[in-house]
Short mmCIF file of C-alpha atoms in Angstrom, two decimals:
data_model
loop_
_atom_site.label_atom_id
_atom_site.label_comp_id
_atom_site.label_asym_id
_atom_site.label_seq_id
_atom_site.Cartn_x
_atom_site.Cartn_y
_atom_site.Cartn_z
CA MET C 1 -18.93 -99.92 -118.52
CA VAL C 2 -16.46 -98.62 -115.88
CA PHE C 3 -17.19 -95.20 -117.60
CA ALA C 4 -21.12 -96.06 -117.15
CA ARG C 5 -19.68 -97.38 -112.93
CA PHE C 6 -17.55 -93.94 -113.28
CA ILE C 7 -21.05 -91.46 -114.22
CA GLY C 8 -23.41 -93.56 -111.34
CA PHE C 9 -20.84 -93.15 -108.69
CA ALA C 10 -20.04 -89.89 -109.34
CA VAL C 11 -23.18 -89.13 -109.29
CA VAL C 12 -24.67 -90.97 -106.00
CA ARG C 13 -21.65 -89.53 -104.49
CA ALA C 14 -22.14 -85.97 -105.72
CA TRP C 15 -26.28 -86.64 -104.44
CA GLN C 16 -25.03 -87.85 -100.78
CA GLY C 17 -22.41 -85.17 -100.61
CA PHE C 18 -25.14 -82.70 -101.31
CA TRP C 19 -27.80 -83.19 -98.70
CA ARG C 20 -24.81 -84.52 -96.17
CA ASN C 21 -23.35 -80.51 -95.91
CA ALA C 22 -26.98 -79.24 -96.53
CA MET C 23 -27.01 -76.14 -94.84
CA MET C 24 -24.07 -74.93 -97.28
CA SER C 25 -25.01 -76.31 -100.21
CA LEU C 26 -28.87 -75.04 -99.68
CA ALA C 27 -27.38 -71.80 -98.94
CA ALA C 28 -24.92 -71.94 -102.35
CA THR C 29 -28.53 -72.61 -103.80
CA ALA C 30 -29.84 -70.15 -102.17
CA THR C 31 -27.13 -67.35 -104.38
CA VAL C 32 -27.37 -69.52 -107.26
CA ILE C 33 -31.48 -69.06 -107.50
CA LEU C 34 -30.83 -65.23 -106.85
CA MET C 35 -28.10 -64.45 -110.02
CA LEU C 36 -31.17 -66.50 -112.21
CA VAL C 37 -34.07 -64.73 -110.53
CA LEU C 38 -31.34 -61.57 -111.80
CA LEU C 39 -30.90 -62.08 -115.02
CA SER C 40 -34.65 -63.32 -116.05
CA GLY C 41 -35.84 -60.20 -114.74
CA LEU C 42 -32.82 -58.23 -116.93
CA PHE C 43 -33.51 -60.84 -120.21
CA ILE C 44 -37.64 -60.48 -119.49
CA VAL C 45 -36.56 -56.32 -119.73
CA ILE C 46 -33.91 -56.02 -121.67
CA ALA C 47 -35.46 -58.10 -124.23
CA GLY C 48 -39.18 -56.61 -123.31
CA LEU C 49 -37.99 -53.25 -124.47
CA ASN C 50 -35.82 -54.20 -127.62
CA SER C 51 -39.74 -55.26 -129.00
CA GLY C 52 -41.02 -51.76 -128.35
CA LEU C 53 -38.11 -50.71 -130.21
CA GLU C 54 -38.37 -53.12 -132.85
CA PHE C 55 -42.63 -51.83 -132.65
CA ILE C 56 -40.99 -47.69 -132.71
CA GLU C 57 -38.78 -48.46 -135.49
CA SER C 58 -41.40 -49.82 -137.40
CA LYS C 59 -43.77 -46.59 -136.93
CA VAL C 60 -41.10 -43.89 -136.84
CA GLY C 61 -42.90 -41.52 -138.57
CA VAL C 62 -43.57 -38.09 -138.92
CA THR C 63 -47.10 -36.54 -137.80
CA ALA C 64 -47.46 -32.32 -138.93
CA ARG C 65 -50.73 -31.32 -137.12
CA LEU C 66 -51.92 -29.07 -140.29
CA VAL C 67 -52.80 -25.11 -139.68
CA GLU C 68 -57.03 -25.21 -138.75
CA GLY C 69 -58.85 -24.47 -142.02
CA LEU C 70 -56.52 -25.52 -144.10
CA PRO C 71 -58.53 -25.47 -147.61
CA GLU C 72 -58.00 -28.95 -148.94
CA ALA C 73 -56.34 -27.98 -152.24
CA GLN C 74 -53.67 -26.64 -150.35
CA ARG C 75 -53.69 -29.75 -148.48
CA ASN C 76 -53.06 -32.25 -151.02
CA VAL C 77 -50.52 -29.99 -152.13
CA LEU C 78 -48.19 -31.06 -149.78
CA ILE C 79 -49.34 -33.82 -149.43
CA SER C 80 -48.39 -34.19 -153.36
CA TYR C 81 -44.65 -32.24 -151.57
CA VAL C 82 -44.54 -33.94 -148.85
CA GLU C 83 -44.73 -37.65 -151.03
CA GLU C 84 -41.66 -36.18 -153.23
CA LEU C 85 -39.54 -35.67 -150.48
CA PRO C 86 -36.59 -38.83 -149.91
CA GLY C 87 -37.43 -41.20 -147.37
CA VAL C 88 -41.01 -41.25 -147.44
CA GLN C 89 -42.98 -44.14 -148.56
CA SER C 90 -46.35 -43.37 -148.03
CA VAL C 91 -49.03 -40.00 -146.72
CA GLU C 92 -52.00 -40.11 -144.77
CA TYR C 93 -54.65 -37.34 -143.95
CA VAL C 94 -55.97 -38.39 -140.60
CA SER C 95 -59.63 -35.25 -140.94
CA PRO C 96 -60.20 -35.23 -137.14
CA GLU C 97 -63.49 -37.08 -136.94
CA MET C 98 -60.93 -39.11 -137.82
CA ALA C 99 -58.56 -38.53 -134.52
CA MET C 100 -60.87 -38.65 -132.52
CA GLU C 101 -62.77 -42.26 -133.63
CA ARG C 102 -58.57 -43.86 -132.93
CA LEU C 103 -59.13 -41.74 -129.98
CA ARG C 104 -61.85 -43.18 -128.53
CA GLU C 105 -60.95 -46.41 -130.02
CA TRP C 106 -57.85 -46.87 -127.36
CA HIS C 107 -59.34 -46.44 -124.74
CA ARG C 108 -61.76 -49.41 -125.90
CA GLN C 109 -58.98 -51.38 -126.11
CA ARG C 110 -58.58 -50.57 -123.02
CA GLY C 111 -62.12 -51.39 -121.82
CA GLN C 112 -62.04 -47.97 -120.81
CA GLU C 113 -65.05 -45.27 -122.64
CA LEU C 114 -63.96 -41.68 -123.24
CA SER C 115 -65.49 -38.70 -122.16
CA PHE C 116 -65.14 -34.97 -122.68
CA GLY C 117 -68.08 -34.51 -119.51
CA GLY C 118 -70.43 -33.18 -122.02
CA SER C 119 -68.79 -31.06 -124.09
CA ASP C 120 -67.71 -31.07 -127.40
CA PRO C 121 -63.56 -30.44 -128.22
CA GLU C 122 -63.14 -31.43 -131.90
CA LEU C 123 -59.07 -32.56 -132.51
CA TYR C 124 -57.06 -30.93 -135.20
CA ALA C 125 -56.05 -32.19 -138.49
CA SER C 126 -52.56 -34.16 -138.99
CA ILE C 127 -51.03 -35.57 -142.56
CA GLU C 128 -48.68 -39.07 -140.78
CA VAL C 129 -45.97 -40.10 -143.08
CA SER C 130 -44.42 -42.66 -143.26
CA LEU C 131 -41.16 -43.99 -143.91
CA LEU C 132 -39.23 -46.10 -145.40
CA ASP C 133 -35.79 -45.61 -143.41
CA PRO C 134 -36.72 -44.63 -140.15
CA GLY C 135 -33.10 -41.67 -140.34
CA ALA C 136 -34.73 -39.98 -143.03
CA SER C 137 -37.29 -39.25 -139.76
CA ARG C 138 -34.75 -35.77 -139.54
CA ALA C 139 -35.00 -34.33 -143.04
CA VAL C 140 -38.88 -34.52 -143.61
CA SER C 141 -39.56 -33.02 -140.34
CA GLU C 142 -37.39 -30.41 -141.27
CA ALA C 143 -38.30 -29.69 -144.77
CA LEU C 144 -42.05 -29.70 -142.92
CA VAL C 145 -41.60 -26.99 -140.95
CA GLU C 146 -40.50 -25.01 -143.12
CA ARG C 147 -44.42 -25.04 -144.63
CA ARG C 148 -46.62 -22.83 -143.83
CA GLU C 149 -49.73 -25.47 -143.66
CA VAL C 150 -48.17 -26.81 -141.35
CA SER C 151 -48.64 -25.75 -137.19
CA GLU C 152 -46.53 -28.44 -135.42
CA ILE C 153 -44.43 -31.53 -135.92
CA THR C 154 -43.51 -34.41 -133.62
CA THR C 155 -41.81 -38.04 -133.93
CA SER C 156 -41.46 -40.82 -132.96
CA GLN C 157 -37.85 -40.05 -132.93
CA ASP C 158 -37.18 -38.59 -130.16
CA ALA C 159 -38.58 -41.44 -127.88
CA TYR C 160 -36.51 -44.36 -129.89
CA ASP C 161 -33.77 -42.00 -128.71
CA LYS C 162 -34.74 -42.35 -125.86
CA LEU C 163 -35.77 -45.85 -125.15
CA LEU C 164 -31.80 -46.08 -126.71
CA GLY C 165 -30.60 -45.19 -123.91
CA ILE C 166 -32.93 -46.26 -121.25
CA ILE C 167 -32.09 -50.02 -123.20
CA GLY C 168 -28.27 -48.40 -122.74
CA VAL C 169 -28.34 -47.80 -119.35
CA ILE C 170 -30.26 -50.72 -117.60
CA ARG C 171 -28.18 -53.03 -119.94
CA THR C 172 -24.91 -51.57 -117.86
CA VAL C 173 -27.36 -52.05 -114.15
CA GLY C 174 -28.43 -54.91 -114.92
CA ILE C 175 -24.48 -55.97 -116.47
CA ILE C 176 -23.00 -55.00 -113.49
CA ALA C 177 -25.55 -56.32 -111.00
CA LEU C 178 -25.22 -59.87 -112.82
CA GLY C 179 -22.05 -59.29 -112.75
CA LEU C 180 -21.77 -59.07 -108.45
CA VAL C 181 -24.08 -61.35 -107.78
CA GLY C 182 -22.37 -63.54 -110.18
CA LEU C 183 -18.86 -63.55 -107.67
CA THR C 184 -21.26 -64.37 -104.72
CA VAL C 185 -22.42 -67.53 -106.03
CA LEU C 186 -19.35 -68.06 -107.21
CA PHE C 187 -18.35 -67.39 -104.13
CA MET C 188 -20.32 -69.55 -102.78
CA ILE C 189 -19.72 -72.51 -104.08
CA VAL C 190 -16.36 -72.07 -103.78
CA ASN C 191 -16.58 -72.18 -100.31
CA THR C 192 -19.47 -75.32 -99.99
CA ILE C 193 -16.98 -77.24 -102.28
CA ARG C 194 -14.18 -76.34 -99.34
CA ILE C 195 -15.71 -77.45 -96.34
CA ALA C 196 -17.15 -80.85 -98.54
CA VAL C 197 -13.32 -81.85 -99.05
CA TYR C 198 -12.09 -81.08 -95.93
CA SER C 199 -15.36 -83.00 -94.52
CA ARG C 200 -14.65 -86.27 -96.20
CA ALA C 201 -10.70 -85.82 -96.29
CA ASN C 202 -10.50 -89.91 -94.23
CA GLU C 203 -12.46 -90.51 -97.02
CA ILE C 204 -9.84 -88.65 -100.01
CA GLU C 205 -7.00 -90.45 -98.11
CA ILE C 206 -8.21 -93.52 -98.66
CA MET C 207 -9.47 -93.82 -101.98
CA ARG C 208 -6.02 -92.75 -102.78
CA LEU C 209 -4.42 -94.66 -100.74
CA VAL C 210 -6.41 -98.00 -102.24
CA GLY C 211 -5.78 -96.64 -106.33
CA ALA C 212 -8.87 -94.55 -107.18
CA SER C 213 -7.90 -92.29 -109.74
CA ASP C 214 -8.48 -88.91 -109.63
CA SER C 215 -11.81 -88.67 -111.80
CA PHE C 216 -13.25 -90.59 -108.86
CA ILE C 217 -11.79 -87.91 -106.59
CA ARG C 218 -12.93 -84.70 -107.99
CA TRP C 219 -15.53 -85.64 -109.73
CA PRO C 220 -18.13 -86.09 -107.23
CA PHE C 221 -16.87 -82.84 -105.63
CA ILE C 222 -17.25 -80.90 -108.96
CA LEU C 223 -21.51 -82.70 -109.29
CA GLU C 224 -22.26 -81.70 -106.33
CA GLY C 225 -21.40 -77.91 -107.48
CA ILE C 226 -23.22 -78.25 -110.72
CA LEU C 227 -26.59 -79.84 -108.29
CA SER C 228 -26.35 -76.41 -106.25
CA GLY C 229 -26.39 -75.29 -109.82
CA LEU C 230 -29.71 -77.81 -111.69
CA ILE C 231 -31.61 -77.22 -108.61
CA GLY C 232 -31.22 -73.12 -108.62
CA ALA C 233 -32.31 -73.05 -112.59
CA VAL C 234 -34.61 -75.39 -111.89
CA ILE C 235 -36.29 -73.48 -109.33
CA THR C 236 -35.92 -70.40 -110.97
CA ILE C 237 -37.30 -71.46 -114.52
CA VAL C 238 -40.60 -73.02 -112.31
CA LEU C 239 -40.71 -69.39 -111.12
CA VAL C 240 -40.53 -67.56 -114.08
CA ALA C 241 -43.02 -69.25 -116.07
CA ILE C 242 -45.29 -69.45 -112.90
CA VAL C 243 -45.07 -65.34 -113.19
CA TRP C 244 -44.67 -65.29 -116.87
CA ASP C 245 -48.65 -64.25 -117.61
CA PRO C 246 -49.04 -62.24 -114.72
CA ILE C 247 -45.86 -60.62 -115.24
CA GLN C 248 -47.19 -58.77 -119.19
CA PRO C 249 -49.70 -56.61 -118.58
CA ILE C 250 -47.27 -55.16 -115.70
CA LEU C 251 -44.46 -54.79 -118.63
CA PHE C 252 -47.55 -52.95 -120.35
CA ASP C 253 -48.09 -50.64 -117.82
CA VAL C 254 -44.66 -49.64 -117.23
CA PHE C 255 -43.06 -49.66 -120.64
CA GLN C 256 -46.38 -47.78 -122.43
CA MET C 257 -46.09 -50.49 -125.27
CA GLU C 258 -46.48 -53.03 -126.71
CA THR C 259 -43.28 -54.69 -126.01
CA ALA C 260 -44.86 -58.67 -126.79
CA VAL C 261 -42.55 -60.87 -124.94
CA SER C 262 -43.60 -63.91 -126.52
CA ALA C 263 -44.11 -67.35 -125.32
CA GLN C 264 -41.46 -68.88 -127.66
CA TYR C 265 -38.68 -66.13 -125.89
CA LEU C 266 -39.25 -68.44 -122.16
CA ALA C 267 -38.22 -71.66 -123.90
CA THR C 268 -34.74 -69.49 -125.08
CA LEU C 269 -34.90 -67.84 -121.13
CA SER C 270 -35.51 -71.06 -119.76
CA ALA C 271 -31.74 -72.20 -121.53
CA ILE C 272 -30.15 -69.57 -120.77
CA VAL C 273 -31.13 -69.72 -117.48
CA LEU C 274 -30.50 -73.58 -116.98
CA GLY C 275 -26.81 -72.59 -118.94
CA ALA C 276 -25.74 -69.06 -116.97
CA GLY C 277 -26.33 -72.20 -114.09
CA LEU C 278 -24.96 -75.02 -114.77
CA GLY C 279 -21.83 -72.68 -116.23
CA VAL C 280 -21.23 -70.76 -112.84
CA SER C 281 -21.85 -74.10 -110.78
CA ALA C 282 -19.28 -75.46 -112.73
CA LEU C 283 -16.93 -73.11 -112.44
CA GLY C 284 -17.35 -72.65 -108.83
CA SER C 285 -16.81 -75.95 -107.53
CA TRP C 286 -13.80 -76.69 -110.38
CA ILE C 287 -11.71 -73.77 -108.67
CA SER C 288 -12.64 -74.92 -105.46
CA VAL C 289 -11.47 -79.13 -106.36
CA ARG C 290 -8.00 -77.73 -108.06
CA SER C 291 -7.01 -75.27 -105.08
CA ASN C 292 -8.33 -77.77 -102.01
CA LEU C 293 -7.91 -81.14 -103.49
CA SER C 294 -3.86 -81.26 -104.56
CA SER C 295 -2.90 -83.97 -107.82
CA THR C 296 -2.06 -87.20 -107.01
CA THR C 297 1.51 -86.74 -106.39
CA MET S 1 -11.10 -119.86 -101.48
CA ILE S 2 -8.24 -118.25 -99.96
CA GLY S 3 -5.94 -119.76 -102.25
CA ALA S 4 -7.72 -117.31 -105.47
CA LEU S 5 -7.98 -114.42 -102.99
CA THR S 6 -3.84 -113.54 -103.78
CA ARG S 7 -1.29 -114.86 -106.48
CA PRO S 8 -0.78 -118.85 -105.96
CA ARG S 9 2.59 -119.22 -104.49
CA ALA S 10 4.27 -121.07 -107.28
CA ARG S 11 3.92 -117.46 -109.28
CA ALA S 12 5.32 -115.78 -106.39
CA GLN S 13 8.11 -118.25 -105.95
CA GLU S 14 8.97 -117.31 -110.05
CA ALA S 15 8.77 -114.30 -109.24
CA ALA S 16 10.74 -114.50 -106.45
CA SER S 17 14.38 -113.61 -108.22
CA GLN S 18 13.42 -110.36 -109.58
CA PRO S 19 12.75 -107.85 -106.03
CA VAL S 20 9.62 -106.23 -106.01
CA ILE S 21 10.84 -102.94 -104.23
CA THR S 22 14.43 -101.62 -105.48
CA MET S 23 15.99 -99.01 -103.10
CA VAL S 24 19.31 -97.50 -105.27
CA ASP S 25 21.07 -95.33 -103.08
CA VAL S 26 17.67 -93.41 -101.48
CA GLY S 27 17.91 -89.70 -100.16
CA MET S 28 15.09 -87.75 -99.12
CA THR S 29 16.08 -84.08 -98.07
CA TYR S 30 12.79 -82.09 -97.05
CA PRO S 31 12.95 -78.42 -98.16
CA ASN S 32 13.76 -77.36 -94.11
CA GLY S 33 16.50 -78.99 -94.65
CA LYS S 34 16.39 -82.24 -92.52
CA VAL S 35 17.48 -85.43 -93.81
CA ALA S 36 14.94 -88.27 -93.96
CA LEU S 37 16.37 -90.94 -95.51
CA ALA S 38 20.24 -90.75 -97.08
CA ASP S 39 22.18 -93.17 -99.24
CA VAL S 40 19.70 -96.57 -98.75
CA ASN S 41 19.52 -99.49 -100.56
CA VAL S 42 17.87 -101.95 -100.38
CA ALA S 43 16.30 -105.46 -102.39
CA ILE S 44 13.14 -107.07 -100.87
CA PRO S 45 12.35 -110.06 -103.01
CA ALA S 46 8.46 -111.09 -103.97
CA GLY S 47 7.37 -112.98 -101.57
CA ASP S 48 9.61 -111.89 -97.62
CA PHE S 49 7.90 -110.51 -94.83
CA VAL S 50 10.21 -108.15 -93.04
CA PHE S 51 11.07 -105.92 -90.47
CA LEU S 52 11.22 -101.55 -91.26
CA VAL S 53 12.30 -100.66 -87.73
CA GLY S 54 14.13 -97.70 -85.67
CA PRO S 55 13.09 -94.87 -83.07
CA SER S 56 10.61 -92.19 -84.37
CA GLY S 57 12.15 -90.18 -86.42
CA ALA S 58 14.84 -92.58 -88.37
CA GLY S 59 12.54 -92.19 -91.63
CA LYS S 60 10.78 -94.77 -91.46
CA SER S 61 6.98 -92.91 -93.15
CA THR S 62 9.99 -91.42 -95.82
CA PHE S 63 10.49 -94.90 -95.90
CA ILE S 64 6.34 -96.37 -96.43
CA ARG S 65 5.86 -92.56 -98.10
CA LEU S 66 7.94 -93.62 -100.58
CA LEU S 67 7.04 -97.02 -101.43
CA ILE S 68 3.61 -95.38 -102.40
CA ARG S 69 4.89 -92.78 -104.24
CA GLU S 70 3.14 -90.09 -101.62
CA GLN S 71 6.85 -88.39 -102.02
CA LEU S 72 9.51 -88.80 -104.24
CA PRO S 73 13.14 -89.27 -103.56
CA THR S 74 15.41 -85.89 -103.58
CA SER S 75 18.83 -88.91 -104.98
CA GLY S 76 18.06 -92.12 -106.56
CA ARG S 77 15.51 -95.09 -107.23
CA VAL S 78 12.87 -96.61 -105.95
CA ILE S 79 11.64 -99.30 -107.89
CA VAL S 80 7.83 -101.12 -107.09
CA ALA S 81 6.66 -104.08 -108.67
CA SER S 82 9.55 -103.59 -111.75
CA ARG S 83 8.79 -99.63 -111.81
CA ASP S 84 10.53 -96.68 -111.72
CA LEU S 85 8.52 -94.44 -109.30
CA SER S 86 9.91 -91.46 -110.48
CA ARG S 87 9.76 -91.89 -114.33
CA LEU S 88 5.56 -92.54 -112.71
CA ARG S 89 3.06 -90.73 -114.83
CA ARG S 90 0.52 -89.69 -112.68
CA ARG S 91 -2.24 -90.82 -113.87
CA GLU S 92 -0.24 -94.30 -113.69
CA VAL S 93 -0.28 -93.62 -109.81
CA PRO S 94 -3.21 -95.08 -108.93
CA ARG S 95 -2.37 -98.68 -110.59
CA LEU S 96 0.91 -98.13 -108.71
CA ARG S 97 -1.25 -98.62 -105.77
CA ARG S 98 -3.98 -101.27 -106.32
CA ARG S 99 -0.33 -103.45 -106.33
CA ILE S 100 0.16 -102.63 -102.70
CA GLY S 101 -1.87 -102.74 -99.80
CA ILE S 102 -1.43 -100.57 -97.35
CA VAL S 103 -2.99 -100.30 -93.61
CA PHE S 104 -2.06 -98.07 -90.14
CA GLN S 105 -1.71 -98.11 -86.82
CA ASP S 106 -5.11 -96.40 -86.43
CA PHE S 107 -6.70 -98.57 -89.09
CA ARG S 108 -8.52 -95.10 -91.07
CA LEU S 109 -11.74 -96.88 -91.82
CA LEU S 110 -14.53 -94.83 -92.60
CA PRO S 111 -16.52 -94.41 -88.62
CA ALA S 112 -20.81 -93.99 -90.72
CA LYS S 113 -19.32 -97.53 -93.47
CA THR S 114 -20.06 -100.70 -91.69
CA VAL S 115 -17.48 -103.77 -92.49
CA PHE S 116 -18.49 -104.12 -95.58
CA GLU S 117 -19.18 -101.46 -97.20
CA ASN S 118 -15.89 -100.06 -95.57
CA VAL S 119 -13.85 -102.96 -97.87
CA ALA S 120 -16.01 -102.48 -100.32
CA PHE S 121 -14.82 -99.33 -100.80
CA ALA S 122 -12.19 -99.64 -101.77
CA LEU S 123 -13.35 -101.13 -104.57
CA GLU S 124 -15.84 -99.47 -106.29
CA VAL S 125 -13.51 -96.38 -106.34
CA THR S 126 -12.08 -97.40 -108.83
CA GLY S 127 -14.97 -98.78 -110.86
CA ALA S 128 -15.20 -102.52 -110.08
CA ALA S 129 -18.62 -103.78 -111.14
CA GLY S 130 -21.43 -104.73 -107.97
CA SER S 131 -21.20 -108.33 -109.25
CA GLU S 132 -17.32 -108.25 -107.83
CA ILE S 133 -17.59 -106.19 -105.34
CA ARG S 134 -20.70 -109.34 -103.90
CA ARG S 135 -18.29 -111.91 -105.07
CA ARG S 136 -14.94 -110.14 -104.13
CA VAL S 137 -16.41 -108.56 -100.48
CA PRO S 138 -16.97 -111.66 -98.98
CA GLN S 139 -14.11 -113.66 -99.55
CA LEU S 140 -11.69 -111.20 -97.72
CA LEU S 141 -14.11 -110.98 -95.25
CA ASN S 142 -13.56 -115.04 -94.94
CA LEU S 143 -9.71 -114.98 -94.89
CA VAL S 144 -9.60 -112.31 -92.33
CA GLY S 145 -12.13 -113.97 -90.26
CA LEU S 146 -15.30 -112.03 -89.93
CA GLN S 147 -17.26 -113.04 -92.03
CA ASP S 148 -19.92 -112.88 -89.49
CA HIS S 149 -19.06 -109.48 -88.87
CA ALA S 150 -20.25 -107.84 -92.68
CA ASP S 151 -23.17 -105.97 -91.33
CA HIS S 152 -21.40 -104.61 -88.29
CA LEU S 153 -19.99 -100.71 -87.64
CA PRO S 154 -16.08 -99.75 -87.03
CA THR S 155 -17.70 -98.85 -83.44
CA GLN S 156 -19.06 -101.98 -83.18
CA LEU S 157 -15.66 -103.85 -83.23
CA SER S 158 -12.46 -104.69 -80.93
CA GLY S 159 -9.40 -102.03 -82.35
CA GLY S 160 -8.08 -106.60 -83.47
CA GLU S 161 -11.40 -107.09 -85.72
CA GLN S 162 -10.83 -103.17 -87.14
CA GLN S 163 -7.45 -103.78 -88.46
CA ARG S 164 -8.53 -107.50 -90.17
CA VAL S 165 -11.65 -104.90 -92.08
CA ALA S 166 -8.70 -102.57 -92.77
CA ILE S 167 -5.72 -105.92 -94.29
CA ALA S 168 -9.35 -106.96 -95.84
CA ARG S 169 -9.43 -103.27 -97.31
CA ALA S 170 -5.72 -103.53 -98.19
CA LEU S 171 -5.77 -106.89 -99.51
CA VAL S 172 -8.93 -106.16 -102.24
CA HIS S 173 -6.98 -105.33 -105.38
CA ASP S 174 -4.66 -108.22 -104.98
CA PRO S 175 -1.57 -106.30 -104.74
CA ALA S 176 2.26 -107.60 -104.89
CA MET S 177 3.15 -106.46 -101.76
CA LEU S 178 1.08 -105.29 -98.47
CA ILE S 179 3.05 -102.70 -96.18
CA ALA S 180 1.89 -102.55 -92.48
CA ASP S 181 2.65 -99.14 -90.37
CA GLU S 182 2.44 -100.56 -86.73
CA PRO S 183 -0.31 -102.42 -87.02
CA THR S 184 -0.15 -103.88 -84.29
CA GLY S 185 0.26 -100.17 -82.09
CA ASN S 186 -2.97 -99.74 -80.92
CA LEU S 187 -3.69 -103.56 -79.95
CA ASP S 188 -2.86 -105.52 -77.16
CA PRO S 189 -0.25 -108.28 -76.85
CA VAL S 190 -2.87 -111.48 -77.77
CA THR S 191 -5.30 -109.73 -80.05
CA SER S 192 -1.24 -108.15 -81.33
CA TRP S 193 -0.27 -111.81 -82.38
CA GLU S 194 -3.55 -112.33 -83.56
CA ILE S 195 -2.89 -109.73 -86.15
CA ILE S 196 0.72 -111.58 -86.92
CA GLN S 197 -0.64 -114.84 -87.34
CA LEU S 198 -2.92 -113.11 -90.62
CA LEU S 199 0.21 -111.43 -91.78
CA ILE S 200 2.21 -114.84 -91.82
CA GLN S 201 -1.15 -116.64 -93.63
CA ILE S 202 -1.04 -113.82 -96.31
CA ASN S 203 2.75 -114.52 -96.96
CA GLY S 204 2.35 -117.95 -97.12
CA LEU S 205 -0.18 -116.94 -99.98
CA GLY S 206 2.83 -115.57 -102.06
CA THR S 207 2.15 -111.85 -101.09
CA THR S 208 5.04 -109.58 -99.97
CA VAL S 209 5.01 -108.07 -96.30
CA LEU S 210 6.45 -104.99 -95.12
CA MET S 211 6.35 -104.60 -91.76
CA ALA S 212 7.58 -100.81 -89.32
CA THR S 213 7.20 -101.96 -85.85
CA HIS S 214 8.23 -100.60 -82.53
CA ASN S 215 7.19 -104.40 -80.94
CA GLN S 216 10.36 -105.77 -80.26
CA GLU S 217 8.68 -109.24 -78.75
CA ILE S 218 7.40 -109.60 -82.49
CA VAL S 219 10.65 -109.52 -84.14
CA ASN S 220 12.39 -111.30 -81.87
CA ALA S 221 9.99 -113.53 -82.00
CA MET S 222 10.11 -114.21 -85.83
CA ARG S 223 13.61 -114.14 -86.46
CA ARG S 224 12.52 -112.81 -90.27
CA ARG S 225 14.28 -109.88 -92.02
CA VAL S 226 14.99 -107.09 -90.22
CA LEU S 227 15.49 -103.42 -92.19
CA ALA S 228 16.97 -101.20 -88.76
CA LEU S 229 16.89 -97.28 -90.12
CA GLU S 230 18.72 -94.18 -87.18
CA HIS S 231 18.78 -90.32 -88.81
CA GLY S 232 18.17 -91.89 -92.47
CA SER S 233 20.77 -94.22 -92.97
CA LEU S 234 20.09 -97.89 -92.94
CA VAL S 235 22.34 -99.63 -90.23
CA ARG S 236 21.38 -103.27 -90.38
CA ASP S 237 20.11 -105.33 -92.96
CA GLU S 238 19.66 -108.82 -91.26
CA SER S 239 17.74 -111.99 -92.15
CA GLY S 240 16.55 -114.02 -89.32
CA ALA S 241 17.77 -111.53 -86.93
CA ALA S 242 16.39 -109.76 -83.64
CA TYR S 243 14.62 -105.83 -82.45
CA GLU S 244 18.18 -104.67 -80.96
CA ARG S 245 17.87 -102.86 -77.29
CA GLU S 246 19.47 -99.66 -79.01
CA TYR S 247 15.88 -98.48 -79.85
#
């Protein structure tokens, strides 16, 4: 019962303290929101890129453009040869007609009609090599380059490596930015609680004199700081939920790939945002209380 | 009703042989080298009413700070309610302070809280139940004669009334001892006497009262035990004594 009364007391006092020191509390909350929005943005972009990476990884293969007019017999020899290469899962022949149909389908999915302005170009025939192991891409490419039936090799390995590099850069820059904003949040919360402690110096002194324990004196201030984190996290989660659907096509347009940031990821992201908001604010208010409220002597 | 507020007189008398405050060779030297107290030896039995007198800087405030363990002595032992304060663990300090009520010259009330809330605050911050607060605060306001002022803010009260609120708050945990640090310092003579009458009434109910004061008239009229400090030393410990002119 005493514990329940303690919790009730601390929560009520924290709430009163938050609004009594409204200007600073709201400024601290705003910095928490800034940090968490940045965090969410970073997580969404990285998750999108990772999912794109998986997509590419699953599609890593080699496409070999065939020389024009290659007889079917020679083509079959080539296919048999490639099928025997290590790491190869399957080989598919794509005729010029099939290539054109694919191009039309790609445009149709985006609501566009493919048009060549009256002319009727013919695309190249090619073979598409699917791999069991994306690591085999280089060896298969090298083997194909030697063949005279092949005019040009394209592989998604380069795109995969490039994307991996981009993710690395975004992750590094994002973590540095998050670290800086996180420090700002800590600084804001430490100062907010410092001001709250100073403005209630009389109350604190009376509490000590009448025998209030350290927990009764300290926890309302710690909870007051946590309140900034909690409110900031809830607002951020609502903001992210609101923009979640509208940003999916934007992500697609920017990254030109199936980012597939799933709806379940929104729940995970909400938990991360809540944890980060509560964690940083609790740390800030704890530091402030430790340094500004000396223990009972 | 008042009898229920403090320990029964019989219990106080039974405990009278046991000093509620004991100081043994107590010395207090601040880090800057200033000697605030030197070799102070005092024993105050339960139920006593004691004046602590001395000029400014004599060590009265340090004496009080040691009793409520705001500071620890640099030498000697301070024993309050059978507890050696130097050996008290940090988490035990709040419990000790509930055994000691304290009032100050400047009342130290919370201006935004009503009379009732100021007294109730001392119970709330120690985890008291709402039912206990609703039962106890009116009893204390009756004791100090402010039952009709429960909803007033401190600014709506006279100095004497504010000091009564502070006394009610100090008694909220039914302490063994009440320390009054210049409680009449901001009050006119008539009001001062009203506060003294209240302290005598509280003492009569078994609570030990230690009052630091410069008020010569009150000390002389009361003829109680007087502890006189000068330059940190206890220069006089006399029962039924008067305030001496050298202060």
